[in-house]
Coordinates of C-alpha atoms and ligand atoms in Angstrom, one line a residue:
X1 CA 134.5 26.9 -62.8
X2 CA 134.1 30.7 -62.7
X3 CA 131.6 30.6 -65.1
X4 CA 129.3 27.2 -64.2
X5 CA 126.4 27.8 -61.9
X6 CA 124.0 25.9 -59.4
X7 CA 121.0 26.0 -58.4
X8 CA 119.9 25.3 -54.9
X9 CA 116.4 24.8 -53.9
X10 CA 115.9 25.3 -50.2
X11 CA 118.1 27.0 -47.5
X12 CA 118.2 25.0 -44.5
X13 CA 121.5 23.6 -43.4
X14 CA 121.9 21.3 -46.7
X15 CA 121.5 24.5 -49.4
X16 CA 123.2 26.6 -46.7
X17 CA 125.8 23.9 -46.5
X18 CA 126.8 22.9 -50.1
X19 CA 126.3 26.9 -51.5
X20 CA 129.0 27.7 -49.0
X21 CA 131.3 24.5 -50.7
X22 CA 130.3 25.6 -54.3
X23 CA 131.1 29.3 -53.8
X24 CA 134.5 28.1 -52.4
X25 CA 135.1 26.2 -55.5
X26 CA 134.6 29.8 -57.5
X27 CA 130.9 28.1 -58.6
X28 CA 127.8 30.7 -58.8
X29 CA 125.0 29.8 -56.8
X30 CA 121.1 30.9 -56.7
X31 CA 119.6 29.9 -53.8
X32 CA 116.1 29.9 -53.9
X33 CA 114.7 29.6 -50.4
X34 CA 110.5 29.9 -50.2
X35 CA 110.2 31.2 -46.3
X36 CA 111.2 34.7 -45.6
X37 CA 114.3 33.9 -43.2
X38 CA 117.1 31.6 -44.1
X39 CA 118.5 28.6 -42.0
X40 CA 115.3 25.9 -42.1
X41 CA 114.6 24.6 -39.0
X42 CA 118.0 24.5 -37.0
X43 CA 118.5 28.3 -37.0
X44 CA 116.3 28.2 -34.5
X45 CA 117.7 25.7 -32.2
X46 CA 119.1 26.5 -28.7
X47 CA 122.7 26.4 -28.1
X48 CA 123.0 23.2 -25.5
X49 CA 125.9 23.7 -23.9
X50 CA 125.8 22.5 -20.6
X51 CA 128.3 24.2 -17.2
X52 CA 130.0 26.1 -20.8
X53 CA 130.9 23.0 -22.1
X54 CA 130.7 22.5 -25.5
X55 CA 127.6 19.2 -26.4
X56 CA 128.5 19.6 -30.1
X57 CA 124.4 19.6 -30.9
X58 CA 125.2 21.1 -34.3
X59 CA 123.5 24.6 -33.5
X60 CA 126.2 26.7 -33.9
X61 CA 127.2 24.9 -37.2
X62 CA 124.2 26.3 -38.7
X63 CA 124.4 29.7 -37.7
X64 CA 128.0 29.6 -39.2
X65 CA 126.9 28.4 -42.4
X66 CA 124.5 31.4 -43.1
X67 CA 126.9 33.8 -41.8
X68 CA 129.5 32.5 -44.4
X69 CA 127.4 32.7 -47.2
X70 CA 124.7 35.4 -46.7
X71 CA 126.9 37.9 -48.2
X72 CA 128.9 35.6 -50.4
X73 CA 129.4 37.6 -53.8
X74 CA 129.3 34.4 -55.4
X75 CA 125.7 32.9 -53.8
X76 CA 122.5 35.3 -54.4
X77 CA 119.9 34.2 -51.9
X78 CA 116.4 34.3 -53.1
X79 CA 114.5 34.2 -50.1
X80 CA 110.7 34.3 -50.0
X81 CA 110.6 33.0 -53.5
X82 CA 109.8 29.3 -55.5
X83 CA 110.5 27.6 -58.4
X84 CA 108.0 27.3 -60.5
X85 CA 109.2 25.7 -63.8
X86 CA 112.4 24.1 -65.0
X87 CA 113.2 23.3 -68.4
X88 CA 116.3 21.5 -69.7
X89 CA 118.4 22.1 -72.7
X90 CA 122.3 22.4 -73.0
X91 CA 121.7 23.7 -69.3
X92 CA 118.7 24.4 -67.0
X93 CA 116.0 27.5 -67.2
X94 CA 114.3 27.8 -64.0
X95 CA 111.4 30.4 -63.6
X96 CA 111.0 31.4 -60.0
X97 CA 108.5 33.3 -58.5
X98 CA 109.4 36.0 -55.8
X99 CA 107.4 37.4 -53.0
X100 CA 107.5 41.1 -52.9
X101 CA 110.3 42.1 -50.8
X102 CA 108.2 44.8 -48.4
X103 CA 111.4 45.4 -46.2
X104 CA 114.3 46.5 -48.1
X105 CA 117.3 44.6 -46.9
X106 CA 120.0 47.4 -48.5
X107 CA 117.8 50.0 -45.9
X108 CA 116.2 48.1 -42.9
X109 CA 119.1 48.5 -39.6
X110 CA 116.9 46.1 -38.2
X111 CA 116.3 48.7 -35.5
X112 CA 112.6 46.9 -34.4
X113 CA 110.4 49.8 -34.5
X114 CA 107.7 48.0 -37.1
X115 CA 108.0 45.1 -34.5
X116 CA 107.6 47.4 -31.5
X117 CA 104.9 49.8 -33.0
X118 CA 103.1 46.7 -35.3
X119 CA 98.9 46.5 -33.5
X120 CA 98.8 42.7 -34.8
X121 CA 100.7 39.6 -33.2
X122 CA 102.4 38.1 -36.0
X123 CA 101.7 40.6 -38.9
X124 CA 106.0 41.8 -38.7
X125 CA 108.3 38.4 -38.7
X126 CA 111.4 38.1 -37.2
X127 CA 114.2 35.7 -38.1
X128 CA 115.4 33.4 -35.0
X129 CA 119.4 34.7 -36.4
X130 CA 120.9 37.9 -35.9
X131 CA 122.9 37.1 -39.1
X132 CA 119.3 36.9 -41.1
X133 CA 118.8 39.9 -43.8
X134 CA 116.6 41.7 -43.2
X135 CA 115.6 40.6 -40.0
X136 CA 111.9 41.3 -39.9
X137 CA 109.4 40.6 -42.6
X138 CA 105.9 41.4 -43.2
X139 CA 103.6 38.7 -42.7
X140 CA 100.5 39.4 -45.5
X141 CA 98.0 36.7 -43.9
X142 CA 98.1 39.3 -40.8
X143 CA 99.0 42.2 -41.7
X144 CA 96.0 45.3 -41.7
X145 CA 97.2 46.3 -44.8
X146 CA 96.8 43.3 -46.8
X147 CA 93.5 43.1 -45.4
X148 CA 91.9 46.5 -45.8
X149 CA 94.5 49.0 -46.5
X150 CA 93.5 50.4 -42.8
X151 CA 97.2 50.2 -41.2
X152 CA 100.7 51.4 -42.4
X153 CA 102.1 51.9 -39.0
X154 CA 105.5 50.3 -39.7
X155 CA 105.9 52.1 -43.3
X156 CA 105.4 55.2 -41.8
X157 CA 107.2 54.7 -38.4
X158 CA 110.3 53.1 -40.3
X159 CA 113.0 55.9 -39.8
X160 CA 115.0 54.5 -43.0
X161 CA 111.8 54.5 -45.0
X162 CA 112.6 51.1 -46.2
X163 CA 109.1 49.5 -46.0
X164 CA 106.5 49.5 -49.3
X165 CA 103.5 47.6 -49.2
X166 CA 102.8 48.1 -52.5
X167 CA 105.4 46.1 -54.1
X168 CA 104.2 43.6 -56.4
X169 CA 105.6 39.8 -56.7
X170 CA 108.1 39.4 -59.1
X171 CA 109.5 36.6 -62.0
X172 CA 113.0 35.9 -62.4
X173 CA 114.8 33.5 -65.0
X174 CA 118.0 31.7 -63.8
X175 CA 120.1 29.7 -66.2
X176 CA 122.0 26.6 -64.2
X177 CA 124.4 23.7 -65.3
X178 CA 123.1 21.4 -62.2
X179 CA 120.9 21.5 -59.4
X180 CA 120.6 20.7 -55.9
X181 CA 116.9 20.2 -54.3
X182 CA 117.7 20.3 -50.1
X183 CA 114.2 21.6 -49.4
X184 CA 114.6 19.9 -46.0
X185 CA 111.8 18.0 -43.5
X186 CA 108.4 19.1 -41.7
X187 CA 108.1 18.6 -38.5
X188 CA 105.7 16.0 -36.9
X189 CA 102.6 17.3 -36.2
X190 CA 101.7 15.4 -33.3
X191 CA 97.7 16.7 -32.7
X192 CA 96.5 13.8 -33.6
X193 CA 98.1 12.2 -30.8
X194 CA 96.5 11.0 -27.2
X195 CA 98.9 13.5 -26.1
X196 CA 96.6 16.9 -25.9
X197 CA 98.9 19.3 -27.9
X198 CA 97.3 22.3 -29.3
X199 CA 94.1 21.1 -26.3
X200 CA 96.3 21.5 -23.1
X201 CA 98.7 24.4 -22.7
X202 CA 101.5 22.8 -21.0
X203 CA 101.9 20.0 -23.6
X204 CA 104.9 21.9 -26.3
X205 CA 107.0 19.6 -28.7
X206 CA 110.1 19.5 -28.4
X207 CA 110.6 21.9 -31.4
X208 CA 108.8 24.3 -29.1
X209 CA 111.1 24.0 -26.3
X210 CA 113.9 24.7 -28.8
X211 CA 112.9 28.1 -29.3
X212 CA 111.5 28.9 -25.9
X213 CA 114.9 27.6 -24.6
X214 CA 116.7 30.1 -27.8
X215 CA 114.8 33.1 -28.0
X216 CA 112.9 33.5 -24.0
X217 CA 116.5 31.6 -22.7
X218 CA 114.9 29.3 -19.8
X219 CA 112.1 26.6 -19.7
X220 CA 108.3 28.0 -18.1
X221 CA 105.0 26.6 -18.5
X222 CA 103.1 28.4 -21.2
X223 CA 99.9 28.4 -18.9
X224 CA 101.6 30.8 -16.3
X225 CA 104.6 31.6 -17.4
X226 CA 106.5 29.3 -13.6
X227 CA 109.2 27.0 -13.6
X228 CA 108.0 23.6 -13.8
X229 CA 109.2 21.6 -11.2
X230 CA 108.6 18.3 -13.0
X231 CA 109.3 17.8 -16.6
X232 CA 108.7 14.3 -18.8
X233 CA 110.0 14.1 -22.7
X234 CA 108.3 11.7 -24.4
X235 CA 110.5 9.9 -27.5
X236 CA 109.8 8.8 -30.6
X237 CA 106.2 11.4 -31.2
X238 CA 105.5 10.3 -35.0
X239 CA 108.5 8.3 -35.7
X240 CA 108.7 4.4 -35.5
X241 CA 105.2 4.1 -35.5
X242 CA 103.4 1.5 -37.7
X243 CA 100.2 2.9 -37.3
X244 CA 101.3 6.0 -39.3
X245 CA 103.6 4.3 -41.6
X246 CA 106.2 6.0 -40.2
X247 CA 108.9 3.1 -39.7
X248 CA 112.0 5.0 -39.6
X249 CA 114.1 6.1 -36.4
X250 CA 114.2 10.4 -36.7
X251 CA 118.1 9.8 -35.5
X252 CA 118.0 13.4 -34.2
X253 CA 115.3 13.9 -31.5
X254 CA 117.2 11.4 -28.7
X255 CA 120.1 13.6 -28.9
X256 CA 118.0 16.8 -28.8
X257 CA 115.6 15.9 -26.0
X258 CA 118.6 14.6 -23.9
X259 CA 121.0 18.0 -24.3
X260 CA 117.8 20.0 -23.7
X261 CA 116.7 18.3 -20.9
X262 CA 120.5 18.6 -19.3
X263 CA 120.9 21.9 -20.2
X264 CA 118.0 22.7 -18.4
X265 CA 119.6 20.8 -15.4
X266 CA 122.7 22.1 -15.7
X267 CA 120.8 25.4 -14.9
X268 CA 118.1 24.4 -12.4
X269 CA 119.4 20.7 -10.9
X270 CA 116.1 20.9 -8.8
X271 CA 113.9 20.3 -11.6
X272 CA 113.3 16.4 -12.0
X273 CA 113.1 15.4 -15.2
X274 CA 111.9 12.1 -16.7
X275 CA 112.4 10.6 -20.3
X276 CA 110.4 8.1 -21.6
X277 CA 111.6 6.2 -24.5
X278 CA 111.5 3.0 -26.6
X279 CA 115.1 2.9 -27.9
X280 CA 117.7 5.2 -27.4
X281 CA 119.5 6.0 -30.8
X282 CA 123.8 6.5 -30.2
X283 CA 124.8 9.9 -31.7
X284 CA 128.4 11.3 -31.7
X285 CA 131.1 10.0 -30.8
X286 CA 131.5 10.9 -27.3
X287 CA 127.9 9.0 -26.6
X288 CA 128.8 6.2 -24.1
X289 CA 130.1 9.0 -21.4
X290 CA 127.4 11.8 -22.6
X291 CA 124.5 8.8 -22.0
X292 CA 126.5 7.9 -19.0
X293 CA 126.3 11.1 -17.3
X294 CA 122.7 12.2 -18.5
X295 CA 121.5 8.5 -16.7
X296 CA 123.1 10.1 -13.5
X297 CA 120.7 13.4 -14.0
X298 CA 117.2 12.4 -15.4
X299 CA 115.4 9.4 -15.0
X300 CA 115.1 7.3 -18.2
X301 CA 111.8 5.3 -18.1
X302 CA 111.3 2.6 -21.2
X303 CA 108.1 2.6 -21.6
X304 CA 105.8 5.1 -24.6
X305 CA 102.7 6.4 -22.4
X306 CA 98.9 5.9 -23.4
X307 CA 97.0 9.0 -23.1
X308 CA 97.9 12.2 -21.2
X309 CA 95.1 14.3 -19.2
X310 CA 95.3 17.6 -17.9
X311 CA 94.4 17.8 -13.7
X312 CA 94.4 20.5 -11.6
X313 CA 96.6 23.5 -11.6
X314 CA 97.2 23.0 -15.8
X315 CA 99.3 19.8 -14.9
X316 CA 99.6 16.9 -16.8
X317 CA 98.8 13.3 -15.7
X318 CA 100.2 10.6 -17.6
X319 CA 99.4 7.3 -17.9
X320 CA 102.2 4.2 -18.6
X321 CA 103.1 0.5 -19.0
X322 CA 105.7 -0.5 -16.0
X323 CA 107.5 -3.3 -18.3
X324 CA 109.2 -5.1 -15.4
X325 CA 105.6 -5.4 -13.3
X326 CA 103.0 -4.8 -16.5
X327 CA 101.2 -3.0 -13.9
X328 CA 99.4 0.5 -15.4
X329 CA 101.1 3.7 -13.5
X330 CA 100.3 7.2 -13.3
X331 CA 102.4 10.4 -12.8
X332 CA 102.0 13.8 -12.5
X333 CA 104.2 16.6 -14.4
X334 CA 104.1 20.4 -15.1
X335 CA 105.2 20.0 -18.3
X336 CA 105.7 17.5 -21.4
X337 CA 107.6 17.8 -24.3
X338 CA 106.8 15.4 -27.2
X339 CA 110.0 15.1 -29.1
X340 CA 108.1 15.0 -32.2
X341 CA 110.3 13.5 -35.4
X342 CA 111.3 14.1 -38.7
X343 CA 108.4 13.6 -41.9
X344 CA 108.7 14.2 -45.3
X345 CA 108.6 17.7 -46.6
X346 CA 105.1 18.8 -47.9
X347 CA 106.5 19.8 -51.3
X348 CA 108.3 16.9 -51.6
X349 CA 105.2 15.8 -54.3
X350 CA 105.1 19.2 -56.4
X351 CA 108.9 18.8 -56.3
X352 CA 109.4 15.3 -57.4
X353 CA 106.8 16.1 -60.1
X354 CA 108.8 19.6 -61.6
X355 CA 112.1 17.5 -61.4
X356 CA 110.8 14.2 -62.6
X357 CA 112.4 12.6 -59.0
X358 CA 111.4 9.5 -57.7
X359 CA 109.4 9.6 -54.3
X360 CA 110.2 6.2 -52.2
X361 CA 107.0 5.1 -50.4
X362 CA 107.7 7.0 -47.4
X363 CA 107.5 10.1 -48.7
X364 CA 110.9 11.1 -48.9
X365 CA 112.4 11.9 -52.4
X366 CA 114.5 8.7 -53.4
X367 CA 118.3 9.9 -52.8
X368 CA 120.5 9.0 -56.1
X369 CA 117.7 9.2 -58.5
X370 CA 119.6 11.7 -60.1
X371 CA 121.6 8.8 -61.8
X372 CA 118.5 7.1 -62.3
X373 CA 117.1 8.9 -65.6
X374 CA 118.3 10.8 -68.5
X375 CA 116.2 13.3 -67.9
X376 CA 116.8 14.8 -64.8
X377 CA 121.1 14.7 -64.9
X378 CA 122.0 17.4 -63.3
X379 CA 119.9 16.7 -60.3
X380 CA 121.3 16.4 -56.8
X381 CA 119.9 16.2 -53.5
X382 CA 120.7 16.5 -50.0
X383 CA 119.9 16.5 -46.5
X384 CA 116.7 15.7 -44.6
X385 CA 114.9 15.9 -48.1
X386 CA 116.0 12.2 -48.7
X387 CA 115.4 11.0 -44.9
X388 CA 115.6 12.1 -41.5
X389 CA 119.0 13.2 -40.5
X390 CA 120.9 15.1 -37.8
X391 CA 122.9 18.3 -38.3
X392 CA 126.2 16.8 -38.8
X393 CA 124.9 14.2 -41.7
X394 CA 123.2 16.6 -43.3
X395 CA 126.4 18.9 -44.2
X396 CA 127.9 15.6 -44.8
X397 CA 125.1 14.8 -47.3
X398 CA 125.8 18.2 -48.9
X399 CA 129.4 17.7 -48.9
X400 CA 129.4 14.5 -50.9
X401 CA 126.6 16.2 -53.0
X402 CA 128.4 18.9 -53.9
X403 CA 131.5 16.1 -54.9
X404 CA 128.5 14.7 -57.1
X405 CA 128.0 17.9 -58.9
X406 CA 131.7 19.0 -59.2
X407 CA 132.3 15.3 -60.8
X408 CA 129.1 16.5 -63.2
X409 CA 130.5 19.8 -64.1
X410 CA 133.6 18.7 -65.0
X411 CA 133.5 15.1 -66.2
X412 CA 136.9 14.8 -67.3
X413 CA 138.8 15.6 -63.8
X414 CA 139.6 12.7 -61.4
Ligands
FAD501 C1 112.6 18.8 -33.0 C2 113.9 18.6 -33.7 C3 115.1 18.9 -33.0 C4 116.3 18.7 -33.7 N1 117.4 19.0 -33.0 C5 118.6 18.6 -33.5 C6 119.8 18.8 -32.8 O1 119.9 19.3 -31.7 N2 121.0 18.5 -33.5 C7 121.0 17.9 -34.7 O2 122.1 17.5 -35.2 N3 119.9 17.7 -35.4 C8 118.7 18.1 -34.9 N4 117.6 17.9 -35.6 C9 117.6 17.6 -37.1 C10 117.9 18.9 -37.9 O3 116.7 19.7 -37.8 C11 118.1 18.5 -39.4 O4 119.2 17.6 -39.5 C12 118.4 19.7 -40.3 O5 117.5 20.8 -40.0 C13 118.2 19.3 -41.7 O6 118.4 20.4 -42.6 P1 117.8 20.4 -44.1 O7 118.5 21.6 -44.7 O8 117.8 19.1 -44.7 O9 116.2 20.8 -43.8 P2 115.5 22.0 -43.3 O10 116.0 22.5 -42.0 O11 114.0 21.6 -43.2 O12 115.6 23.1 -44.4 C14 115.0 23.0 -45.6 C15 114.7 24.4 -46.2 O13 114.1 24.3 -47.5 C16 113.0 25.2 -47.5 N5 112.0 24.7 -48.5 C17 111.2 23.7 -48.4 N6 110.4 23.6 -49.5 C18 110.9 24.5 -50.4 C19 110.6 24.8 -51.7 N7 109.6 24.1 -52.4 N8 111.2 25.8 -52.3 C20 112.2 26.5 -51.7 N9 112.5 26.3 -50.4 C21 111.9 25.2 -49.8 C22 112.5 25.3 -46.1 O14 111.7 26.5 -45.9 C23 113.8 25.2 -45.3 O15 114.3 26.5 -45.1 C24 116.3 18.1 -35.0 C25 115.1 17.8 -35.6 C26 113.9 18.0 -35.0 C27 112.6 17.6 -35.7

C-alpha cells in the first residue's frame, strides 16, 4: 500500500480521523483542509469533565487525532487551501488552490507577538489547539495590509522573520487512487429566531459557550463580563423543526448542553440552571446514571419557549407553555444558551457538483453514493457531511470509511 494515495477533503474529526487510519495502514494522504487551523468545529470544544471525572464528551478525542497526524510523514496537510477540479482516469488529478501561507510554519515559535502587537481585532488568527501549526494566521479581510499596504506591524515585529505578506496563492496537482469528502457541518444560525441572538448580548449559542468555557475557562455574561446567577439552555435551536425543514434530531447538542451546563455546576453549584427541551436524545452508554444525576442538578423543563425579551439589567425574560396547566409563564435569566444544531455544510452543493454526489433533500450529501455510479468510484464519505453526528460516530464513520477504501484499493484481499 506504500505506494497508493488518498485524498481527504476536509479536516475536522472525520479527515483527521481516517488520515490517521490510512497513514497507519502505510497509505499517503493529502489532506486538503480550506480554513487556516485544523480540527473543524470540535477543536474548539471545552473539556467537560466534571469534580475530574472523566464525561467522555469526545473533546479530547479530537485534539488527539490532530496531534497524531499533524506531523505524520505519511499525511501532508493542506490547510487554507480547496479543491477546485477533479478529473478521473486510471486514478484521480485534483487541482487545488492554496492560500498564501503568510506565517511560515517551519519559522513561526508561535511566540504571539503579531497577536500582541496586531492594531486590528481579528486581522492575526489563532487556532483553539496548541497542537495547530502554525498557530496564528493572518486574517486578509482585516488585516491593514490587505487593505492599503499602511500596516506591517507583525512582519516587522516577528523576531523569526517568518511573516511575508506578499506571498502569492498557489496551484498544486495531487494524483489519488480514492477519495474521501468529510467536509463536515455548519452550525445553526439561529438569528432568525424569536430568540434575540446577535440583538441581545446575553443570548450566546451553545457553540459560543463552548469556547468561552475552552479558551476564557468559566461562564460570564458578555454584557459585563459577571457570573450569571441564572442560566436557561434552550434544546433543539434549528433542529426538529418543520417550519425549517429541518426534521432530523442533531444527536449531539443534548449531550453537550447537559455536560456544559454540569460542568458549570460542578464549579459554581449556586448558579441555577434550567433546560428546556422537547425530547431528550440517550447518548453513551453510561446515560441512565449521567441523566440521573444531571436531574438532581438542573432543572429540566419540557416545554420549547416563544419569544425571549431583554429587561432590565441586560437580563433575559422568557416566555413558555406550562404543559401540565397550559397556562403561559414567564422567567427571568442572566443568560441563555440556544443549543443550536447541526445543518448541512454550505459547500455541500459545489461539492456534490465537482464529485458528481448525490445531495438527499436535506441538504446533506447522500452517504453510499459512492457505490451508486460508475463515475465517481473511488468516492467515500464520512462524518457530519452525510448527517448530524456526535464525536464518537463520526470516527466510527471514518473508520468504516476507511474499510471502504482499503476494500477499493485492494479488491482482491478479504
Ligand atoms: C454546538 C455543538 C456542540 C457539540 N458538542 C459535541 C460534544 O460535546 N460531543 C460530541 O460528541 N459531539 C458534539 N458535537 C458534534 C461534533 O461537532 C461533530 O460530531 C463533529 O465536529 C463532526 O466532525 P466532522 O469532521 O464531520 O465535521 P467538522 O467538524 O465540521 O469538520 C469539517 C472540516 O471540513 C472543512 N471543510 C468544509 N468544507 C470544505 C471544503 N470545501 N474544502 C476543504 N475543507 C472543507 C471545515 O473547515 C472543517 O474543518 C457538537 C455539535 C454542535 C453543533
Amino acid at each position: 500500500m506504500g505506494n497508493k494515495n488518498v485524498l481527504i477533503i476536509g479536516g475536522g474529526t472525520a479527515g483527521l480521523s481516517a488520515a490517521g487510519e490510512l497513514s497507519n495502514l502505510d497509505i499517503h494522504v493529502d489532506l486538503v483542509e480550506k480554513s487556516d487551523f485544523l480540527g473543524g468545529h470540535a477543536i474548539g470544544y471545552t473539556c467537560k469533565a466534571t469534580r475530574n471525572t472523566c464525561v467522555k464528551c469526545g473533546a479530547c478525542m479530537v485534539e488527539e487525532k490532530l496531534k497524531d497526524t499533524i506531523l505524520h510523514p505519511k499525511i501532508k496537510m493542506w490547510a487554507g487551501s480547496r479543491v477546485q477540479e477533479v478529473s478521473k482516469n486510471s486514478r484521480f488529478t485534483a487541482k487545488i488552490h492554496c492560500k498564501p501561507k503568510y506565517i511560515d510554519p517551519d519559522k513561526c515559535t508561535n511566540c504571539r507577538i503579531c497577536f500582541d502587537k496586531c492594531p486590528v481585532d481579528d486581522a492575526i488568527l489563532h487556532g483553539s489547539s496548541k497542537n495547530n501549526i502554525p498557530f496564528y494566521a493572518v486574517n486578509e479581510e482585516k488585516c491593514l495590509y490587505f487593505k492599503d499596504k499602511s500596516c506591517g506591524i507583525c512582519r516587522d515585529e516577528c523576531p523569526e522573520k517568518a511573516i511575508d505578506l506578499d506571498k502569492e496563492e498557489l496551484e498544486h496537482s495531487i494524483e489519488a487512487d480514492a477519495v474521501l469528502v468529510a467536509a463536515g457541518f455548519h452550525p445553526f444560525n439561529p438569528e432568525d429566531k424569536p430568540y434575540g441572538y446577535n440583538r441581545f448580548d446575553n443570548v450566546v449559542t451553545s457553540l459560543d459557550l463552548e469556547r468561552m468555557l475552552k479558551q476564557v475557562g468559566r461562564v460570564k455574561r458578555p454584557s459585563d463580563d459577571t457570573i450569571p446567577e441564572r442560566i436557561a439552555f434552550i434544546q433543539c435551536v434549528g433542529s426538529r423543526d418543520s417550519k425549517l425543514n429541518h426534521l432530523w434530531c442533531s444527536k449531539a447538542c443534548c449531550g453537550s448542553a447537559m455536560r456544559m451546563a454540569r460542568l458549570i455546576k460542578g464549579r459554581r453549584p449556586e448558579i441555577d440552571i434550567t433546560v428546556f427541551y422537547i425530547d431528550v436524545q440517550t447518548f453513551g452508554k453510561d446515560f441512565e446514571q449521567f441523566y440521573k444525576d444531571a436531574q438532581e442538578e438542573l432543572r429540566m423543563i419540557r416545554a420549547i419557549p416563544g419569544d425571549i425579551y431583554e429587561v432590565e439589567e441586560q437580563k433575559l425574560k422568557i416566555n413558555f407553555l406550562n404543559n401540565t396547566t397550559h397556562e403561559t409563564l414567564e422567567e427571568i435569566f442572566d443568560l441563555v444558551v440556544l443549543s443550536i444544531g447541526i445543518t448541512p455544510g454550505k459547500d455541500n452543493g459545489e461539492i456534490a457538483e465537482l464529485l458528481h454526489l448525490k445531495l438527499a433533500d436535506s441538504g446533506f450529501i447522500e452517504s453510499g453514493a459512492e457505490e451508486t455510479s460508475a463515475a465517481n468510484t473511488g468516492i467515500f464519505t464520512a462524518g457530519t457531511i452525510s448527517g448530524a453526528m456526535s464525536i464518537p460516530e463520526t470516527i466510527a464513520s471514518a473508520g468504516k470509511a476507511v474499510r471502504q477504501i482499503v476494500k477499493h484499493l485492494r479488491p482482491n484481499s478479504s
